[in-house]
Coordinates of C-alpha atoms (C1' of nucleotides) in Angstrom, one line a residue:
Chain A
M1 CA 0.0 0.0 0.0
Q2 CA 1.0 3.5 -0.7
I3 CA 0.8 6.8 1.1
S4 CA -1.9 8.9 -0.7
S5 CA -0.9 11.3 -3.5
R6 CA -2.6 14.0 -1.4
F7 CA 0.8 14.6 0.0
S8 CA 2.6 15.1 -3.3
I9 CA -0.3 17.2 -4.5
G10 CA 0.0 19.3 -1.4
V11 CA 3.7 19.9 -2.1
H12 CA 3.0 20.6 -5.7
I13 CA 0.4 23.2 -4.8
L14 CA 2.6 25.0 -2.3
S15 CA 5.4 25.0 -4.8
L16 CA 3.2 26.7 -7.3
L17 CA 2.1 29.3 -4.8
A18 CA 5.7 30.0 -4.0
I19 CA 7.2 30.0 -7.4
R20 CA 4.5 32.1 -9.1
P21 CA 3.3 34.4 -6.4
Q22 CA 1.9 36.9 -8.9
D23 CA -0.7 34.5 -10.5
H24 CA -4.3 34.1 -9.6
H25 CA -4.2 30.5 -8.2
T26 CA -7.7 29.2 -8.6
S27 CA -8.4 25.5 -8.2
E28 CA -8.9 25.3 -11.9
W29 CA -5.5 26.8 -12.6
L30 CA -3.7 24.6 -10.0
A31 CA -5.5 21.5 -11.4
G32 CA -4.0 22.3 -14.8
S33 CA -0.5 22.0 -13.4
V34 CA -1.1 19.0 -11.1
G35 CA -3.0 17.2 -13.8
T36 CA -6.2 16.4 -11.9
N37 CA -9.7 17.7 -11.2
P38 CA -10.3 21.1 -9.5
V39 CA -12.3 19.4 -6.8
V40 CA -9.4 17.3 -5.8
I41 CA -7.3 20.5 -5.5
R42 CA -10.0 22.1 -3.4
R43 CA -10.0 19.2 -1.1
V44 CA -6.2 19.2 -0.6
L45 CA -6.3 23.0 -0.3
G46 CA -8.9 22.7 2.3
H47 CA -6.5 20.5 4.4
L48 CA -3.6 23.0 3.8
K49 CA -5.9 25.9 4.9
K50 CA -7.0 24.1 8.0
A51 CA -3.4 23.5 8.9
G52 CA -2.5 27.1 8.5
L53 CA -0.3 26.6 5.5
A54 CA -2.4 28.3 2.8
N55 CA -5.0 31.0 2.6
V56 CA -7.9 30.5 0.2
K57 CA -10.1 33.4 -0.8
A58 CA -13.8 32.6 -1.0
G59 CA -15.9 34.2 -3.7
S60 CA -13.2 35.8 -5.9
G61 CA -11.0 32.8 -5.4
G62 CA -7.3 32.2 -5.4
A63 CA -4.8 30.7 -2.9
T64 CA -1.7 32.1 -1.3
L65 CA 0.9 30.9 1.2
A66 CA 0.0 31.5 4.8
R67 CA 3.5 31.0 6.1
E68 CA 7.1 31.7 5.0
L69 CA 8.6 28.8 3.1
D70 CA 11.2 28.3 5.8
E71 CA 8.4 27.7 8.2
I72 CA 6.8 24.9 6.3
T73 CA 8.4 21.5 6.5
L74 CA 7.4 18.5 4.4
L75 CA 6.2 16.9 7.6
D76 CA 3.8 19.8 8.1
V77 CA 2.3 19.1 4.6
Y78 CA 2.3 15.4 5.3
R79 CA 0.4 15.9 8.5
A80 CA -1.9 18.5 7.0
V81 CA -3.2 16.3 4.3
D82 CA -3.8 13.5 6.8
V83 CA -2.3 10.6 4.9
V84 CA -1.1 8.5 7.9
E85 CA -2.6 8.4 11.3
E86 CA -0.2 9.3 14.2
G87 CA 1.9 6.2 15.0
R88 CA -0.1 4.0 12.7
L89 CA 1.9 3.7 9.5
F90 CA 1.9 0.0 10.1
H91 CA -1.3 -2.0 10.4
M92 CA -1.0 -4.6 13.1
H93 CA -3.3 -7.7 12.9
E94 CA -6.0 -7.1 15.4
Q95 CA -6.9 -10.3 17.2
P96 CA -3.7 -11.9 18.4
N97 CA -4.8 -14.7 20.9
P98 CA -4.3 -13.5 24.5
A99 CA -4.2 -17.1 25.6
C100 CA -1.0 -17.7 23.7
P101 CA 2.2 -16.2 25.2
V102 CA 3.3 -14.9 21.8
G103 CA -0.1 -13.6 20.9
A104 CA -0.4 -11.8 24.2
N105 CA 2.8 -10.0 23.9
I106 CA 3.7 -9.6 20.2
E107 CA 1.8 -6.3 19.8
Q108 CA 3.6 -4.3 22.4
V109 CA 7.0 -5.5 21.3
L110 CA 6.4 -5.1 17.6
R111 CA 4.7 -1.8 18.1
L112 CA 7.9 -0.4 19.5
M113 CA 9.8 -1.1 16.3
M114 CA 7.0 0.2 14.1
V115 CA 6.8 3.5 15.9
K116 CA 10.5 3.9 15.7
A117 CA 10.5 3.1 12.0
Q118 CA 7.7 5.5 11.3
A119 CA 9.5 8.2 13.3
A120 CA 12.6 7.8 11.3
M121 CA 10.7 8.3 8.1
E122 CA 8.9 11.3 9.4
G123 CA 12.2 12.7 10.7
V124 CA 13.4 13.0 7.2
L125 CA 10.3 14.9 6.2
A126 CA 10.7 17.2 9.2
A127 CA 14.3 18.0 8.1
V128 CA 13.3 19.4 4.7
T129 CA 11.6 22.7 4.4
M130 CA 9.5 23.9 1.5
R131 CA 12.2 26.6 1.1
E132 CA 14.8 23.9 0.4
L133 CA 12.5 22.0 -1.9
V134 CA 11.5 25.1 -3.9
D135 CA 15.2 26.1 -4.2
V136 CA 16.1 22.8 -5.7
L137 CA 13.0 22.9 -7.9
A138 CA 13.9 26.4 -9.1
R139 CA 17.4 25.4 -9.9
E140 CA 16.1 22.4 -11.8
I141 CA 13.8 24.6 -13.8
E142 CA 16.5 27.1 -14.5
G143 CA 18.9 24.4 -15.5
K144 CA 16.5 23.1 -18.1
R145 CA 15.8 26.6 -19.4
A146 CA 19.5 27.0 -20.0
G147 CA 19.5 23.9 -22.1
N148 CA 21.3 21.5 -19.7
G149 CA 18.2 19.4 -19.0
Chain B
M1 CA -3.2 4.3 4.4
Q2 CA -1.4 1.6 6.3
I3 CA 1.2 -1.0 5.6
S4 CA -0.6 -4.4 5.4
S5 CA -0.8 -6.5 8.5
R6 CA 0.9 -9.3 6.4
F7 CA 4.1 -7.8 7.9
S8 CA 3.0 -8.1 11.6
I9 CA 1.5 -11.6 10.8
G10 CA 4.8 -12.6 9.3
V11 CA 6.7 -11.5 12.4
H12 CA 4.2 -13.2 14.6
I13 CA 4.6 -16.5 12.7
L14 CA 8.4 -16.4 12.8
S15 CA 8.2 -15.7 16.5
L16 CA 6.1 -18.7 17.1
L17 CA 8.4 -20.9 15.1
A18 CA 11.3 -19.6 17.2
I19 CA 9.8 -19.7 20.6
R20 CA 8.1 -23.1 20.3
P21 CA 10.4 -25.1 18.1
Q22 CA 9.0 -28.4 19.4
D23 CA 5.4 -27.9 18.2
H24 CA 3.8 -29.0 15.0
H25 CA 3.1 -25.7 13.4
T26 CA 0.2 -26.2 11.0
S27 CA -1.5 -23.2 9.5
E28 CA -4.5 -24.1 11.7
W29 CA -2.3 -23.9 14.8
L30 CA -0.6 -20.7 13.8
A31 CA -4.0 -19.2 12.9
G32 CA -5.1 -19.8 16.4
S33 CA -2.4 -17.6 17.9
V34 CA -2.5 -14.9 15.2
G35 CA -6.3 -14.8 15.4
T36 CA -7.1 -15.2 11.8
N37 CA -8.0 -17.8 9.1
P38 CA -5.6 -20.6 8.2
V39 CA -5.6 -19.6 4.6
V40 CA -4.3 -16.1 5.5
I41 CA -1.5 -17.9 7.4
R42 CA -0.7 -20.1 4.4
R43 CA -0.5 -17.1 2.2
V44 CA 1.9 -15.2 4.4
L45 CA 3.9 -18.4 5.0
G46 CA 4.1 -18.8 1.2
H47 CA 5.8 -15.4 1.1
L48 CA 8.2 -16.4 3.9
K49 CA 9.0 -19.6 2.2
K50 CA 9.7 -18.0 -1.1
A51 CA 12.0 -15.6 0.6
G52 CA 13.9 -18.4 2.3
L53 CA 12.9 -17.5 5.8
A54 CA 10.7 -20.5 6.5
N55 CA 10.3 -24.1 5.4
V56 CA 6.9 -25.6 5.0
K57 CA 6.4 -29.3 4.7
A58 CA 3.9 -30.4 2.1
G59 CA 1.6 -33.3 2.9
S60 CA 2.3 -33.9 6.6
G61 CA 2.4 -30.1 7.2
G62 CA 4.2 -27.9 9.7
A63 CA 6.5 -24.9 9.3
T64 CA 10.0 -24.4 10.6
L65 CA 12.6 -21.6 10.5
A66 CA 14.8 -21.8 7.4
R67 CA 17.5 -19.5 8.9
E68 CA 19.0 -18.6 12.2
L69 CA 17.1 -15.8 14.0
D70 CA 20.3 -13.6 13.8
E71 CA 20.1 -13.8 10.1
I72 CA 16.6 -12.5 9.7
T73 CA 16.0 -8.8 10.1
L74 CA 12.6 -7.2 10.2
L75 CA 13.4 -5.7 6.8
D76 CA 13.7 -9.3 5.4
V77 CA 10.2 -10.1 6.7
Y78 CA 8.9 -6.8 5.4
R79 CA 10.3 -7.4 2.0
A80 CA 9.3 -11.0 2.0
V81 CA 5.6 -10.3 2.5
D82 CA 5.6 -7.6 -0.2
V83 CA 3.8 -4.8 1.6
V84 CA 5.6 -1.9 -0.1
E85 CA 7.1 -1.8 -3.6
E86 CA 10.7 -0.8 -3.7
G87 CA 11.1 3.0 -3.5
R88 CA 7.3 3.4 -3.7
L89 CA 6.1 4.0 -0.2
F90 CA 4.7 7.3 -1.4
H91 CA 2.3 7.6 -4.2
M92 CA 3.1 10.5 -6.4
H93 CA 0.2 12.0 -8.5
E94 CA 0.7 10.7 -12.0
Q95 CA 0.0 13.4 -14.5
P96 CA 1.8 16.6 -13.5
N97 CA 1.6 18.9 -16.5
P98 CA 4.9 18.8 -18.4
A99 CA 4.1 22.2 -20.0
C100 CA 4.3 23.8 -16.5
P101 CA 7.8 24.3 -15.1
V102 CA 6.7 23.1 -11.7
G103 CA 4.7 20.2 -13.1
A104 CA 7.6 19.2 -15.3
N105 CA 10.1 19.1 -12.4
I106 CA 8.3 18.4 -9.2
E107 CA 8.4 14.6 -9.5
Q108 CA 12.1 14.2 -9.7
V109 CA 12.7 16.7 -6.8
L110 CA 10.1 15.3 -4.5
R111 CA 11.0 11.7 -5.4
L112 CA 14.4 12.3 -3.9
M113 CA 12.9 13.2 -0.5
M114 CA 10.4 10.3 -0.6
V115 CA 13.1 7.7 -1.3
K116 CA 15.2 9.1 1.5
A117 CA 12.3 9.0 3.9
Q118 CA 11.4 5.5 3.0
A119 CA 15.0 4.4 3.3
A120 CA 15.2 5.9 6.8
M121 CA 12.2 3.9 7.8
E122 CA 13.5 0.7 6.3
G123 CA 16.9 1.3 7.9
V124 CA 15.3 0.9 11.3
L125 CA 13.7 -2.4 10.2
A126 CA 17.1 -3.5 8.9
A127 CA 18.7 -2.8 12.2
V128 CA 16.5 -5.1 14.2
T129 CA 16.9 -8.9 13.9
M130 CA 14.3 -11.5 14.8
R131 CA 16.8 -12.6 17.5
E132 CA 16.5 -9.3 19.2
L133 CA 12.8 -9.2 18.8
V134 CA 12.3 -12.7 20.1
D135 CA 14.6 -12.0 23.1
V136 CA 12.5 -9.0 24.1
L137 CA 9.4 -11.0 23.5
A138 CA 10.7 -13.9 25.7
R139 CA 11.6 -11.5 28.4
E140 CA 8.2 -9.9 28.3
I141 CA 6.5 -13.3 28.5
E142 CA 8.8 -14.4 31.4
G143 CA 8.1 -11.1 33.2
K144 CA 4.4 -11.7 33.1
R145 CA 4.7 -15.3 34.2
A146 CA 6.6 -14.0 37.2
G147 CA 3.7 -11.8 38.1
N148 CA 5.2 -8.4 37.1
G149 CA 3.0 -7.8 34.1
Chain C
dG1 C1' -2.7 -49.1 -1.3
dT2 C1' -5.5 -46.2 0.9
dA3 C1' -7.2 -43.1 4.3
dA4 C1' -6.4 -38.9 7.1
dG5 C1' -4.6 -34.6 7.5
dA6 C1' -2.2 -30.6 5.6
dC7 C1' -0.6 -27.5 2.0
dG8 C1' -1.2 -24.4 -2.2
dT9 C1' -4.2 -21.9 -4.7
dA10 C1' -8.4 -20.3 -7.0
dA11 C1' -12.5 -17.9 -6.5
dC12 C1' -15.6 -15.3 -4.2
dT13 C1' -17.1 -11.8 -0.6
dA14 C1' -17.1 -7.6 2.3
dT15 C1' -14.9 -3.6 3.5
dA16 C1' -12.3 0.5 3.1
dA17 C1' -9.5 4.1 0.9
dT18 C1' -8.4 6.6 -3.2
dA19 C1' -9.3 9.6 -6.8
dG20 C1' -12.2 11.4 -10.3
dT21 C1' -16.7 13.5 -11.5
dT22 C1' -21.1 16.2 -11.5
dA23 C1' -23.9 19.3 -9.1
dC24 C1' -25.1 23.2 -6.4
dA25 C1' -25.5 26.6 -2.6
dA26 C1' -22.9 30.4 -0.7
dC27 C1' -19.8 34.0 -1.3
dG28 C1' -17.1 38.3 -3.2
dA29 C1' -15.7 41.6 -6.4
dA30 C1' -16.4 44.2 -10.4
Chain D
dT1 C1' -26.7 41.9 -9.9
dT2 C1' -24.0 39.1 -12.4
dC3 C1' -19.9 36.2 -13.0
dG4 C1' -16.5 33.3 -11.4
dT5 C1' -15.0 30.8 -7.5
dT6 C1' -15.1 28.1 -3.3
dG7 C1' -16.8 24.4 -0.2
dT8 C1' -19.1 20.3 0.0
dA9 C1' -22.2 16.5 -0.8
dA10 C1' -23.0 12.6 -3.5
dC11 C1' -21.9 9.3 -6.7
dT12 C1' -18.7 6.3 -9.4
dA13 C1' -14.7 3.3 -10.6
dT14 C1' -10.7 1.2 -9.1
dT15 C1' -7.7 -1.0 -6.0
dA16 C1' -6.0 -3.4 -1.8
dT17 C1' -7.0 -5.9 2.2
dA18 C1' -8.5 -9.7 4.6
dG19 C1' -11.7 -13.4 5.5
dT20 C1' -14.0 -17.6 3.7
dT21 C1' -15.1 -21.9 1.1
dA22 C1' -13.6 -25.3 -1.9
dC23 C1' -10.6 -28.5 -3.9
dG24 C1' -6.6 -30.8 -6.1
dT25 C1' -2.2 -32.6 -4.5
dC26 C1' 1.0 -34.3 -1.4
dT27 C1' 3.0 -37.1 2.8
dT28 C1' 2.7 -40.2 6.2
dA29 C1' 1.0 -43.9 8.7
dC30 C1' -1.7 -47.8 9.0

DNA sequence: GTAAGACGTAACTATAATAGTTACAACGAA
DNA sequence: TTCGTTGTAACTATTATAGTTACGTCTTAC
């Protein structure tokens, strides 16, 4: 199983808001770059708004960043779009037999490892800010424009 | 989304094989401890067998460890049961617009981070052997038997 | 040899999440 | 007051999980 693309869509949206601050970012416009339906964008944007990462103007429309890029980590986005429940990246089978010594104790032992593994993954996301990502992205774009891509 | 319980079931099965080496481990017996259907056990056991972690006797039945506990890491089990495709823990949206600078470059930039995050998670699993897990488990069981649980 | 028990696998089901789509009320700005 | 947009409900198709029944095949023991 995979972590929902809501995460990558969220990062894509924030990157667009950062790189093209002058444009009018309607859900239709954003959907054009992401390659999906405007409603999918509105749903992700709703998550970003709720998490305080983006502002969305009702009526006239258009989204903007609600925070500096330095103050948004990939973990913030990941948590905002609600792709993995806290400490529950791994699904543990639910009815181990309490009458069996192994069944009665496997969960708490294995859970330790699972939480640690998940934390390591999320630690990597926490260490990358949208500023860094957008900088790499901008360099990538510039590189291709110069004919090196 | 969550990583399939095939992983936790696989660990549970191997723990049983290790802790009770004398028993006749049929899928029915294992299913009793895991709390599921024998067919589910056979399917997971099939993965473990294919990966060289367990032996399963046809006809008379019964599973045994195919390797020393020290030589089985949690990552081996995780890979054996095929819960996450290599480098694809995260699902990236699939049609970013190549005509948009961001759409054309977001994937390769974001993919870097995703792979790194996944690797960190798997690194934790790689660092834990079934020997270590079974030792902790055995201590846990012994502790409860002594009335401290 | 043959009967009993167990594995391997196919086939079907229910459940849940994802992601796309249409539709529409509410809102804001020109 | 009209136009474009947001927020959200409702529906769909697709996919994965996990449980279940069923059955052919195999091993062992009698």
